[in-house]
Amino acid sequence: RQAHWLTEMPRRVDVVYSLELNEWQGEVRLQMNVKDMRRSIV
C-alpha cells in the first residue's frame, strides 16, 4: 500500500530490521519487520 514511494526511493538504502515468525490461520512464515531506513552513503 506504499507503492507510490517507489519512485522517490534512492537506489541504495541502509535498513535496520528484525526477523520474526508470523503465525496466522495456522501458517507460520518468516517476516522481516523494518524498524528504520535511510539513504545509503556508500
Coordinates of C-alpha atoms in Angstrom, one line a residue:
R1 CA 0.0 0.0 0.0
Q2 CA 3.0 2.3 -0.2
A3 CA 3.9 1.7 -3.8
H4 CA 3.8 5.4 -4.5
W5 CA 7.1 5.8 -2.6
L6 CA 8.9 3.6 -5.1
T7 CA 9.6 6.4 -7.5
E8 CA 11.1 8.6 -4.7
M9 CA 13.3 5.9 -3.1
P10 CA 17.0 6.1 -3.7
R11 CA 18.8 3.2 -5.5
R12 CA 20.5 2.1 -2.2
V13 CA 19.2 2.3 1.4
D14 CA 20.5 1.1 4.8
V15 CA 17.9 -0.8 6.6
V16 CA 17.5 -1.8 10.3
Y17 CA 15.2 -4.8 10.7
S18 CA 14.4 -7.8 12.8
L19 CA 13.4 -11.3 11.6
E20 CA 10.2 -12.6 13.2
L21 CA 7.9 -15.6 12.9
N22 CA 4.4 -14.6 11.9
E23 CA 1.7 -17.1 12.7
W24 CA -1.7 -16.6 11.0
Q25 CA -4.5 -19.0 10.4
G26 CA -2.3 -22.0 11.3
E27 CA 0.6 -21.0 8.9
V28 CA 3.9 -19.8 10.2
R29 CA 6.1 -17.6 8.0
L30 CA 9.3 -15.7 8.4
Q31 CA 8.8 -12.0 8.1
M32 CA 11.2 -9.0 8.0
N33 CA 10.0 -6.2 10.3
V34 CA 11.6 -2.9 9.1
K35 CA 12.5 -0.7 12.0
D36 CA 14.2 2.2 10.1
M37 CA 15.8 3.0 6.8
R38 CA 17.8 5.8 5.3
R39 CA 19.6 6.7 2.1
S40 CA 22.9 4.8 1.9
I41 CA 26.1 7.0 2.0
V42 CA 28.2 4.3 0.2

